[in-house]
XYZ file of C-alpha atoms in Angstrom:
722
model
C 41.308 88.164 143.950
C 38.333 90.303 143.048
C 35.782 89.537 140.420
C 35.539 93.276 139.812
C 38.968 93.455 138.196
C 39.020 94.323 134.508
C 40.214 91.283 132.595
C 41.051 92.877 129.264
C 42.192 89.540 127.830
C 38.752 88.056 128.476
C 37.072 90.955 126.695
C 39.283 90.670 123.603
C 38.951 86.890 123.487
C 35.164 87.244 123.511
C 35.552 88.961 120.150
C 37.960 86.311 118.854
C 35.533 83.587 119.956
C 32.646 85.277 118.172
C 34.635 85.148 114.912
C 35.554 81.505 115.575
C 31.856 80.665 115.916
C 31.163 82.393 112.592
C 33.885 80.163 111.132
C 32.086 77.050 112.445
C 28.931 78.148 110.623
C 30.600 79.250 107.363
C 33.534 76.796 106.895
C 36.008 79.387 105.537
C 38.651 76.902 104.314
C 36.322 74.556 102.400
C 37.348 75.861 98.989
C 41.015 75.436 99.883
C 41.223 72.211 101.901
C 38.541 70.074 103.496
C 41.045 68.756 106.042
C 42.265 72.262 106.791
C 38.687 73.407 107.303
C 38.015 70.507 109.665
C 41.102 71.399 111.702
C 40.151 75.078 111.854
C 36.409 74.781 112.476
C 36.089 71.421 114.272
C 39.207 71.570 116.431
C 40.601 75.101 116.813
C 37.210 76.851 116.834
C 35.803 74.379 119.382
C 37.458 76.396 122.148
C 35.012 79.269 121.552
C 31.847 78.012 123.259
C 33.647 76.492 126.296
C 35.428 79.850 126.653
C 32.063 81.639 126.829
C 30.816 79.126 129.420
C 33.991 79.526 131.492
C 33.748 83.310 131.325
C 30.182 83.184 132.616
C 31.248 80.736 135.329
C 34.226 82.910 136.290
C 31.992 85.886 137.061
C 28.982 83.896 138.285
C 29.904 80.702 140.109
C 31.370 80.939 143.607
C 31.172 78.778 146.682
C 31.341 82.081 148.588
C 28.023 83.450 147.300
C 25.922 84.902 150.099
C 22.611 84.071 148.366
C 21.114 83.137 145.002
C 20.481 86.695 143.767
C 23.419 86.691 141.360
C 22.232 83.424 139.767
C 18.694 84.760 139.350
C 20.066 87.951 137.798
C 22.140 85.903 135.324
C 19.160 83.725 134.400
C 16.879 86.748 134.007
C 19.371 88.516 131.705
C 20.015 85.386 129.610
C 16.293 84.603 129.266
C 15.713 88.171 128.046
C 18.459 87.849 125.406
C 17.130 84.412 124.411
C 13.558 85.667 123.947
C 14.839 88.642 121.952
C 16.881 86.314 119.724
C 13.917 83.959 119.225
C 11.760 86.911 118.134
C 14.529 88.152 115.818
C 14.639 84.845 113.920
C 10.879 84.327 113.552
C 10.963 85.554 109.891
C 13.720 83.073 108.986
C 11.880 80.267 110.772
C 8.702 81.166 108.873
C 10.648 81.030 105.607
C 12.190 77.666 106.558
C 8.787 76.191 107.424
C 9.782 75.700 111.066
C 6.257 76.248 112.328
C 4.892 73.520 110.049
C 6.926 70.829 111.834
C 4.838 67.823 112.954
C 4.228 67.350 115.817
C 5.006 71.034 116.412
C 4.438 71.507 120.162
C 6.746 68.722 121.463
C 9.483 69.756 119.013
C 9.048 73.426 119.927
C 9.327 72.654 123.667
C 12.443 70.550 123.015
C 13.980 73.395 121.026
C 13.133 76.037 123.608
C 14.611 74.009 126.470
C 17.620 72.418 124.751
C 18.298 72.976 121.071
C 17.283 76.559 120.358
C 14.837 77.636 117.669
C 17.786 78.263 115.335
C 21.008 76.257 115.208
C 23.201 78.701 117.174
C 20.653 79.604 119.854
C 21.224 76.343 121.762
C 23.993 78.202 123.614
C 21.544 80.410 125.530
C 19.347 77.689 127.131
C 22.553 75.701 127.710
C 23.954 78.676 129.640
C 20.834 78.880 131.788
C 20.710 75.147 132.554
C 24.471 74.676 132.877
C 24.887 77.751 135.054
C 22.094 76.654 137.411
C 23.456 73.088 137.703
C 26.979 74.352 138.393
C 25.763 76.959 140.893
C 23.809 74.549 143.070
C 26.463 71.827 142.921
C 29.216 74.209 144.036
C 27.067 75.795 146.748
C 25.800 72.512 148.162
C 28.842 70.264 147.735
C 31.942 72.332 146.987
C 34.222 72.151 143.975
C 35.492 68.576 144.365
C 32.036 67.010 144.229
C 30.873 69.532 141.635
C 33.790 68.548 139.389
C 33.017 64.867 139.973
C 29.339 65.222 139.000
C 29.847 67.571 136.051
C 32.830 65.502 134.911
C 30.619 62.413 134.787
C 27.993 64.381 132.853
C 30.683 65.518 130.420
C 31.916 61.939 130.022
C 28.364 60.846 129.265
C 28.163 63.664 126.750
C 31.393 62.564 125.064
C 29.877 59.193 124.160
C 26.900 60.924 122.606
C 29.130 63.297 120.654
C 32.683 62.666 119.423
C 32.782 59.095 120.780
C 29.285 58.112 119.676
C 30.645 55.506 117.281
C 31.751 53.472 120.288
C 28.325 53.823 121.945
C 26.635 52.471 118.815
C 28.591 49.237 119.218
C 27.296 48.687 122.772
C 23.535 47.949 122.892
C 22.983 49.381 126.393
C 24.673 52.644 125.503
C 22.970 52.835 122.126
C 19.557 52.454 123.768
C 20.442 55.067 126.370
C 21.470 57.654 123.791
C 18.436 56.856 121.640
C 16.330 57.986 124.590
C 18.534 61.036 125.150
C 18.198 62.129 121.525
C 14.431 61.965 121.783
C 14.671 64.725 124.391
C 17.473 66.784 122.842
C 19.189 66.534 119.469
C 22.716 66.641 120.900
C 24.584 65.964 124.138
C 26.202 69.326 123.392
C 23.732 70.895 125.828
C 23.231 72.555 129.180
C 23.161 69.175 130.929
C 26.144 67.307 129.522
C 28.387 69.986 128.021
C 28.072 73.342 129.802
C 28.159 72.570 133.573
C 31.771 71.397 133.831
C 33.035 74.581 132.134
C 30.927 76.769 134.416
C 32.394 74.955 137.427
C 35.923 75.263 136.018
C 35.460 79.005 135.498
C 34.158 79.477 139.028
C 36.979 77.415 140.491
C 39.579 79.499 138.675
C 38.017 82.643 140.125
C 37.746 81.389 143.704
C 41.222 79.848 143.667
C 42.836 83.134 142.680
C 43.653 82.527 139.022
C 43.968 85.876 137.383
C 46.156 87.307 140.124
C 49.796 87.838 139.280
C 51.912 84.723 139.284
C 49.066 82.266 139.013
C 48.419 83.479 135.531
C 51.910 83.623 134.326
C 53.578 86.875 135.377
C 56.348 85.122 137.247
C 59.114 83.252 135.410
C 58.488 79.516 135.761
C 54.712 79.761 135.735
C 54.918 82.119 132.774
C 56.545 79.308 130.778
C 54.431 76.551 132.314
C 51.057 77.872 131.122
C 51.871 78.182 127.384
C 53.642 74.827 127.564
C 50.621 73.265 129.255
C 48.308 74.743 126.637
C 50.571 73.572 123.811
C 50.715 70.005 125.101
C 46.984 69.740 125.865
C 46.016 71.285 122.520
C 48.336 68.873 120.706
C 46.683 65.973 122.513
C 43.244 67.316 121.636
C 44.352 67.695 118.015
C 45.520 64.090 117.906
C 42.323 62.932 119.601
C 40.118 64.815 117.127
C 41.982 63.627 114.050
C 41.903 60.014 115.256
C 38.156 60.137 115.950
C 37.565 61.805 112.573
C 39.662 59.237 110.722
C 37.856 56.360 112.437
C 34.509 58.023 111.686
C 33.357 57.745 115.296
C 31.939 61.253 115.637
C 28.212 61.941 115.672
C 29.068 65.552 116.375
C 32.421 67.162 117.097
C 31.963 69.610 119.966
C 33.264 67.550 122.886
C 36.781 66.196 123.311
C 38.460 64.648 126.333
C 41.486 66.945 126.115
C 39.322 70.021 125.618
C 39.116 70.364 129.424
C 42.861 70.754 130.194
C 43.256 72.777 127.006
C 40.640 75.287 128.213
C 42.138 75.452 131.694
C 45.578 76.503 130.435
C 44.148 78.810 127.771
C 41.888 80.579 130.255
C 44.784 81.050 132.686
C 46.772 82.738 129.923
C 43.814 84.937 128.941
C 43.289 86.024 132.568
C 46.867 87.268 132.802
C 46.015 90.186 130.505
C 44.404 92.787 132.759
C 43.816 96.442 132.071
C 41.123 98.838 130.988
C 37.542 97.611 131.098
C 36.123 97.029 127.602
C 32.366 96.995 128.123
C 31.581 97.771 124.498
C 33.726 94.881 123.279
C 31.721 92.544 125.522
C 28.436 93.817 124.082
C 29.834 93.708 120.539
C 30.878 90.060 120.809
C 27.410 89.052 122.047
C 25.739 91.065 119.282
C 27.949 89.415 116.646
C 27.112 85.979 118.036
C 23.361 86.613 117.956
C 23.199 88.443 114.596
C 25.646 86.500 112.402
C 23.189 83.813 111.111
C 20.968 86.671 109.913
C 23.972 88.133 108.119
C 24.781 84.754 106.548
C 21.262 84.634 105.097
C 21.538 88.257 103.908
C 24.899 87.659 102.200
C 23.594 84.577 100.407
C 20.471 86.441 99.291
C 22.524 89.454 98.188
C 24.958 87.237 96.239
C 22.099 85.401 94.511
C 20.296 88.601 93.488
C 23.493 90.213 92.131
C 24.863 86.963 90.684
C 27.934 87.118 92.924
C 27.754 83.513 94.163
C 31.187 82.690 92.806
C 32.777 85.569 94.734
C 30.730 85.614 97.953
C 29.561 82.006 98.313
C 31.777 79.589 96.431
C 34.892 81.404 97.629
C 34.572 80.230 101.231
C 37.181 82.610 102.647
C 35.580 85.638 100.997
C 32.206 84.443 102.270
C 33.594 84.162 105.809
C 35.287 87.571 105.745
C 32.173 89.240 104.340
C 29.999 87.720 107.065
C 32.534 88.774 109.721
C 32.678 92.332 108.394
C 28.929 92.822 108.083
C 28.280 91.093 111.440
C 30.772 93.463 113.049
C 29.099 96.510 111.480
C 25.645 95.305 112.552
C 26.983 94.397 115.990
C 28.580 97.826 116.366
C 25.253 99.495 115.555
C 23.493 97.317 118.135
C 26.224 98.123 120.668
C 25.885 101.876 120.103
C 22.102 101.647 120.394
C 22.390 99.536 123.550
C 24.920 101.936 125.027
C 22.703 104.951 124.374
C 19.629 103.184 125.709
C 21.348 102.176 128.942
C 20.635 104.503 131.913
C 23.640 106.685 132.667
C 22.842 107.458 136.274
C 25.352 106.060 138.680
C 23.726 104.177 141.522
C 24.918 105.115 144.989
C 26.582 102.416 147.048
C 24.135 100.208 148.914
C 23.318 101.667 152.313
C 25.603 104.706 152.005
C 22.707 107.167 152.087
C 22.347 106.987 155.877
C 25.002 105.156 157.898
C 27.316 102.271 157.085
C 30.455 100.368 157.928
C 33.315 100.563 155.481
C 35.604 97.530 155.557
C 38.993 97.928 153.890
C 40.054 94.490 152.668
C 43.436 95.813 151.558
C 44.179 96.708 155.185
C 42.938 93.302 156.318
C 45.319 91.647 153.871
C 48.150 93.908 155.043
C 47.497 92.988 158.692
C 47.506 89.303 157.822
C 50.971 89.661 156.279
C 52.290 91.685 159.227
C 51.018 89.209 161.820
C 52.424 86.236 159.940
C 55.855 87.896 160.023
C 55.960 87.791 163.838
C 54.323 84.401 164.360
C 56.481 81.513 165.562
C 57.875 79.353 162.782
C 55.586 76.496 161.797
C 52.590 78.138 163.488
C 49.299 78.685 161.664
C 47.006 81.660 162.027
C 43.519 80.902 163.309
C 41.306 83.867 162.416
C 38.780 84.682 165.125
C 35.636 85.770 163.283
C 33.032 85.538 166.029
C 30.399 88.271 166.492
C 30.355 89.084 162.772
C 34.161 89.213 162.741
C 34.218 91.773 165.554
C 31.548 93.771 163.742
C 33.388 93.814 160.412
C 31.043 91.379 158.672
C 31.719 87.652 158.817
C 30.954 87.198 155.130
C 33.183 90.029 153.945
C 36.179 89.194 156.130
C 36.141 85.399 156.432
C 35.567 84.893 152.715
C 38.435 87.228 151.829
C 40.744 85.550 154.338
C 39.802 82.156 152.913
C 40.740 83.361 149.446
C 44.070 84.553 150.883
C 44.842 81.056 152.131
C 43.678 81.173 155.767
C 42.333 77.704 156.583
C 41.617 77.900 160.323
C 38.840 79.885 162.015
C 37.337 80.342 165.449
C 33.676 81.175 166.022
C 31.682 81.516 169.228
C 28.594 79.487 168.369
C 27.474 76.637 166.169
C 25.252 79.055 164.234
C 28.255 81.227 163.435
C 30.094 78.130 162.222
C 27.174 77.039 160.035
C 26.963 80.545 158.601
C 30.632 80.389 157.591
C 30.117 77.027 155.902
C 27.134 78.393 153.983
C 29.367 81.222 152.804
C 31.701 78.556 151.379
C 34.518 78.993 153.919
C 36.777 75.920 153.835
C 39.102 74.620 156.532
C 38.771 74.013 160.257
C 36.142 76.018 162.139
C 36.504 75.776 165.911
C 33.437 76.554 168.017
C 34.841 78.227 171.123
C 31.633 78.176 173.182
C 28.948 75.778 174.351
C 26.841 73.844 171.841
C 23.583 72.288 173.043
C 23.535 68.499 172.986
C 20.519 68.374 170.664
C 22.572 70.177 168.000
C 25.519 67.786 167.923
C 24.429 66.345 164.571
C 24.952 69.808 163.045
C 28.602 69.721 164.098
C 29.114 66.640 161.941
C 26.891 67.826 159.112
C 28.831 71.084 158.692
C 32.234 69.638 159.632
C 32.663 71.885 162.686
C 35.074 71.342 165.576
C 33.615 71.633 169.077
C 35.423 72.885 172.181
C 35.153 70.469 175.102
C 34.262 72.853 177.911
C 34.334 70.223 180.667
C 34.983 66.527 181.252
C 31.279 65.888 181.863
C 30.362 67.648 178.605
C 32.827 65.440 176.702
C 31.202 62.322 178.143
C 27.718 63.443 177.176
C 28.869 64.228 173.642
C 30.435 60.795 173.281
C 27.228 59.067 174.397
C 25.253 60.653 171.522
C 26.821 58.138 169.133
C 27.886 60.811 166.633
C 31.615 61.180 165.870
C 32.668 64.739 166.723
C 35.911 66.613 166.061
C 36.991 68.486 169.193
C 39.581 70.662 170.887
C 40.013 70.256 174.646
C 39.883 73.526 176.595
C 42.203 73.550 179.631
C 41.433 75.972 182.446
C 44.840 77.201 183.579
C 43.628 80.021 185.817
C 41.013 82.075 184.035
C 38.250 79.941 185.571
C 35.811 80.340 182.736
C 35.395 77.313 180.444
C 37.636 74.265 180.421
C 38.867 71.268 182.392
C 40.998 72.327 185.390
C 44.680 71.739 184.600
C 45.113 69.716 187.788
C 42.655 67.065 186.529
C 45.038 65.499 184.018
C 43.577 62.018 184.463
C 40.237 63.267 183.173
C 41.977 64.855 180.207
C 43.650 61.516 179.421
C 40.310 59.681 179.542
C 38.842 61.974 176.904
C 41.337 60.629 174.352
C 39.808 57.160 174.722
C 36.170 58.234 174.444
C 34.550 56.393 171.536
C 33.000 59.248 169.547
C 35.398 62.023 170.523
C 38.151 62.811 168.044
C 40.607 65.136 169.765
C 42.195 67.397 167.142
C 43.528 70.096 169.434
C 44.050 71.340 172.977
C 44.268 74.939 174.138
C 44.016 77.436 176.950
C 43.319 81.154 177.202
C 45.623 83.725 178.773
C 43.544 86.091 180.864
C 46.002 88.956 181.412
C 48.297 88.766 178.398
C 47.366 92.370 177.576
C 49.145 93.546 180.726
C 52.895 93.982 181.110
C 53.217 94.516 184.835
C 55.384 92.038 186.772
C 52.225 90.642 188.333
C 50.621 90.083 184.910
C 53.760 88.504 183.520
C 54.036 86.165 186.517
C 50.432 85.017 186.166
C 50.826 84.496 182.401
C 53.918 82.364 183.026
C 51.958 80.386 185.611
C 49.177 79.741 183.112
C 51.664 78.641 180.463
C 53.423 76.308 182.912
C 50.087 74.816 183.956
C 49.186 74.107 180.340
C 52.495 72.435 179.580
C 52.165 70.366 182.752
C 49.108 68.779 181.124
C 50.992 68.395 177.844
C 53.912 66.635 179.559
C 51.582 64.299 181.436
C 49.973 63.287 178.147
C 53.396 62.630 176.666
C 54.345 60.425 179.609
C 51.196 58.374 179.066
C 52.123 57.794 175.438
C 49.206 59.821 174.117
C 49.840 61.369 170.724
C 49.568 65.111 171.183
C 46.975 67.004 169.140
C 47.483 70.551 167.826
C 48.282 72.948 170.682
C 47.465 76.647 170.959
C 47.773 79.254 173.674
C 48.319 82.571 171.939
C 45.666 85.181 171.185
C 46.342 88.669 169.809
C 47.884 90.076 172.997
C 49.602 86.797 173.759
C 51.469 87.034 170.454
C 52.254 90.752 170.788
C 53.527 90.514 174.379
C 54.805 86.929 174.603
C 56.044 85.967 171.130
C 58.321 83.313 172.612
C 55.374 81.052 173.508
C 55.138 78.391 170.834
C 52.141 76.513 169.490
C 50.528 75.073 166.394
C 48.014 77.913 166.087
C 47.802 81.578 167.033
C 44.204 82.711 167.556
C 44.164 86.248 166.209
C 41.109 88.408 166.759
C 41.284 92.149 167.426
C 44.820 92.573 166.014
C 43.736 91.110 162.678
C 41.345 94.023 162.366
C 44.146 96.507 162.899
C 43.456 97.888 166.376
C 44.173 97.199 170.030
C 41.536 96.997 172.727
C 42.493 100.330 174.269
C 44.437 103.378 173.142
C 46.425 103.094 176.387
C 47.707 99.594 175.625
C 51.390 99.170 174.906
C 52.753 95.906 173.563
C 56.211 94.402 173.291
C 55.869 93.891 169.548
C 54.353 96.687 167.492
C 53.669 95.496 163.944
C 52.384 97.962 161.379
C 48.668 97.258 161.786
C 46.069 99.269 159.893
C 42.436 99.712 160.956
C 40.081 97.741 158.750
C 36.781 99.317 159.808
C 35.443 102.841 159.422
C 32.042 103.981 160.676
C 30.426 106.603 158.490
C 27.129 108.423 158.315
C 25.507 111.401 156.594
C 24.386 114.855 157.601
C 20.595 114.775 157.438
C 19.937 118.385 158.359
C 21.760 121.568 159.373
C 19.730 123.967 161.496
C 20.422 127.238 163.320
C 20.054 127.250 167.095
C 19.971 130.588 168.874
C 21.839 131.354 172.072
C 19.884 129.967 175.022
C 17.988 127.332 173.007
C 18.405 123.635 173.841
C 18.916 120.489 171.745
C 17.723 116.914 172.325
C 16.164 114.853 175.092
C 16.331 116.274 178.593
C 17.599 119.637 177.245
C 21.071 118.626 178.347
C 22.686 120.980 175.826
C 21.974 124.690 175.770
C 23.675 126.865 173.184
C 25.961 129.495 174.698
C 26.056 131.320 171.360
C 24.181 131.399 168.101
C 25.110 128.011 166.640
C 24.691 125.683 163.699
C 23.726 122.149 164.645
C 24.029 119.212 162.221
C 21.834 116.146 162.709
C 23.692 112.921 161.839
C 21.754 109.807 160.787
C 23.149 107.342 163.312
C 22.430 106.459 166.918
C 22.711 103.860 169.642
C 20.339 101.617 167.627
C 23.238 101.292 165.194
C 25.654 100.332 167.974
C 27.148 103.771 168.543
C 27.513 104.210 172.335
C 25.026 106.485 174.090
C 27.780 107.091 176.639
C 29.398 109.473 174.132
C 26.579 111.977 174.610
C 27.145 115.489 175.890
C 30.526 116.227 174.347
C 32.284 113.006 175.358
C 32.353 111.958 171.713
C 33.094 113.747 168.480
C 32.666 113.355 164.718
C 34.799 114.241 161.694
C 33.099 116.392 159.065
C 35.089 117.949 156.241
C 38.228 116.799 158.041
C 37.343 118.770 161.167
C 36.518 117.278 164.539
C 33.202 118.530 165.910
C 31.663 117.691 169.314
C 28.520 115.663 169.899
C 25.934 117.795 171.715
C 22.941 116.651 173.727
C 21.945 113.037 174.165
C 22.543 110.451 171.461
C 19.203 109.053 170.264
C 18.372 105.619 168.909
C 18.702 106.669 165.255
C 20.418 110.049 165.229
C 22.690 112.421 167.066
C 23.557 116.103 166.933
C 26.936 117.813 166.499
C 27.951 121.452 166.741
C 29.307 122.544 163.335
C 29.422 126.279 164.067
C 33.180 126.357 163.525
C 33.348 123.635 160.858
C 32.921 125.784 157.783
C 30.401 124.968 155.063
C 28.455 121.877 156.142
C 25.413 120.773 154.151
C 22.892 117.966 153.995
C 24.443 114.789 152.529
C 27.977 115.540 153.721
C 29.883 112.544 155.045
C 30.394 112.229 158.788
C 33.109 109.890 160.088
C 32.562 108.476 163.568
C 35.377 105.908 163.449
C 38.153 106.254 160.905
C 40.098 108.928 159.064
C 39.135 111.977 157.055
C 41.692 114.449 155.846
C 44.252 114.935 158.604
C 41.810 113.915 161.314
C 41.403 110.469 162.853
C 39.005 108.957 165.344
C 40.419 105.510 166.078
C 38.279 102.736 167.519
C 40.440 102.525 170.695
C 40.094 106.274 171.263
C 36.308 106.218 170.733
C 36.008 103.164 172.988
C 38.075 104.810 175.733
C 35.834 107.889 175.579
C 32.809 105.613 176.034
C 34.437 103.793 178.970
C 34.748 100.572 177.009
C 37.195 98.687 174.768
C 37.496 98.426 170.986
C 36.304 94.807 171.046
C 32.919 95.761 172.487
C 32.561 98.914 170.420
C 33.212 97.144 167.119
C 31.071 94.102 167.908
C 28.078 96.355 168.528
C 28.198 97.645 164.948
C 27.338 94.475 163.041
C 23.548 94.362 163.401
C 21.668 97.109 161.532
C 24.414 98.784 159.571
C 25.237 97.591 156.040
C 28.843 96.723 155.230
C 30.452 98.418 152.253
C 33.632 96.751 151.027
C 36.650 98.778 149.991
C 39.593 97.206 148.142
C 40.230 93.494 147.851
């Protein structure tokens, strides 16, 4: 699910909510029925403000946020709107005698921080405070704890709002709320009211609400959501009427059943997706900010023209007039804002020189294809070490997490911590060595450590910190792990005090080969591993999760079973070498493209040389294009001198001379019209041409794994799809 989708339903409901808020401030049914007006303005219309909070949370709050820049941008924008609104209402506040309030400064500070300098402006500081609280709770603790904390705040707010009559009967609570109301006039604020709706909006975004069936496009769920909304709204209606009848309400913004009501309503709203309606968004905000000014203008106009009976005493006419004039004024503000906004389209970040393009649609496709061939009951463990093989750990792991992948493998504890800070949930297995003095970080970030030897396991246990682990069994690769023959040592690990064994695995060292010799050795490794497994069974030890397969293990030996399949290179849509042939050949699509730009095109006469060492001399009058990428970006220097090539305008052109740290040269004499700024593809497709990672790696005398991993340092990652 992408937050960049156009949720047309959200845009339209912004407008509906703006009119509901006008209703709260004008009481349109007063002249018809006081009870009817209460139902409309104090029950139905109370969904408006929580909707705005949830919308902000939906596009703002995420446990997957890389940094705090999006929060700061939201706060900056909201503060600007708030200051503009405060300035707009200075004349009305002067007329009302606001600035003569005694003592002015404490009341002014309270209003600025909590209540707003006019009755409707409380929403803006509440958005700032509530958004910040929700952001930091979700980032630091995840959604469960964030819901717990903001839920408690909301509960506290309830007893200062709709349930205040109960609080007045309990001295401790009454004293508490007396103190609260000295700081802010209502618990309908950015501390008690807003945070839980921000968190709920963010949760619905991160959990995939708004994508297909989860919002009601498939049969049963399509009926479930309206039914859920109907039931929860009915309960909220009953709750509100009961509280009103018993006269328990100090205010009437917060209801217990407002939370489930908003969840179901927002799910329904998200199901309507289509064309982006930017102007409707701006219009709804303008109506919200301007409508109190319009209310004052209508009342003044009616008084001057003696039309009070028509425009004031007739509450519905008053409401409709305010709505109409607010819409006209809002439309004028929207047009002005639209014209004042810069029209220049900003180029994608980092695309002016060289960049990696990661296609999340292809990543998702590969995930589906691999799951089709996995053994039944087996779970995919995504290997995201080395910046997800150069694809960007943030971009890939976060997307996989949103797609339901809950198991990951990283090489180092720092990689694991990085994933946790990105909000990735589930098991994260550290495949390599972690220094003893960093064991506390394994527990802190809920990481699972590989036991690389029996001695290492013993040292870990002695630290006195409970650690989740997987035992690595060396079945013939002779890298990390406990030798398979030493089964007694493996058994002892299960009884170590601070070692919690959650898994056991081995690594097949020649699963990419299909020669009889390779197949025999792979079978030997598998037999060795299951010898250990059988010995554990005989000793009555409960087996942990078992895993043997990696990408090539799955593609060449699909019959080997296990609880996990550790998928690395195949997940990214390529094999290690263009020469590799596998037993299974799923439809995998490359996820990464490497692209750069033409910085300069220059003529080179016959006999002139190009680059360091003059290794290229033109045999004819030529045109040479300088491309803004080099070995400092991870592109192999071994591709110098014609061993590598580049796609420009769909044509493959040879690299000439030596590749430099930051640039390289290609011969574009026969490539047609090539100019500065043209795109150059070094890995990927353009037109009918393709330079696959395995082919480029083979030309450099390497493998795709190494080639791709080298790319993730200096180059920015630009996401496509998702």
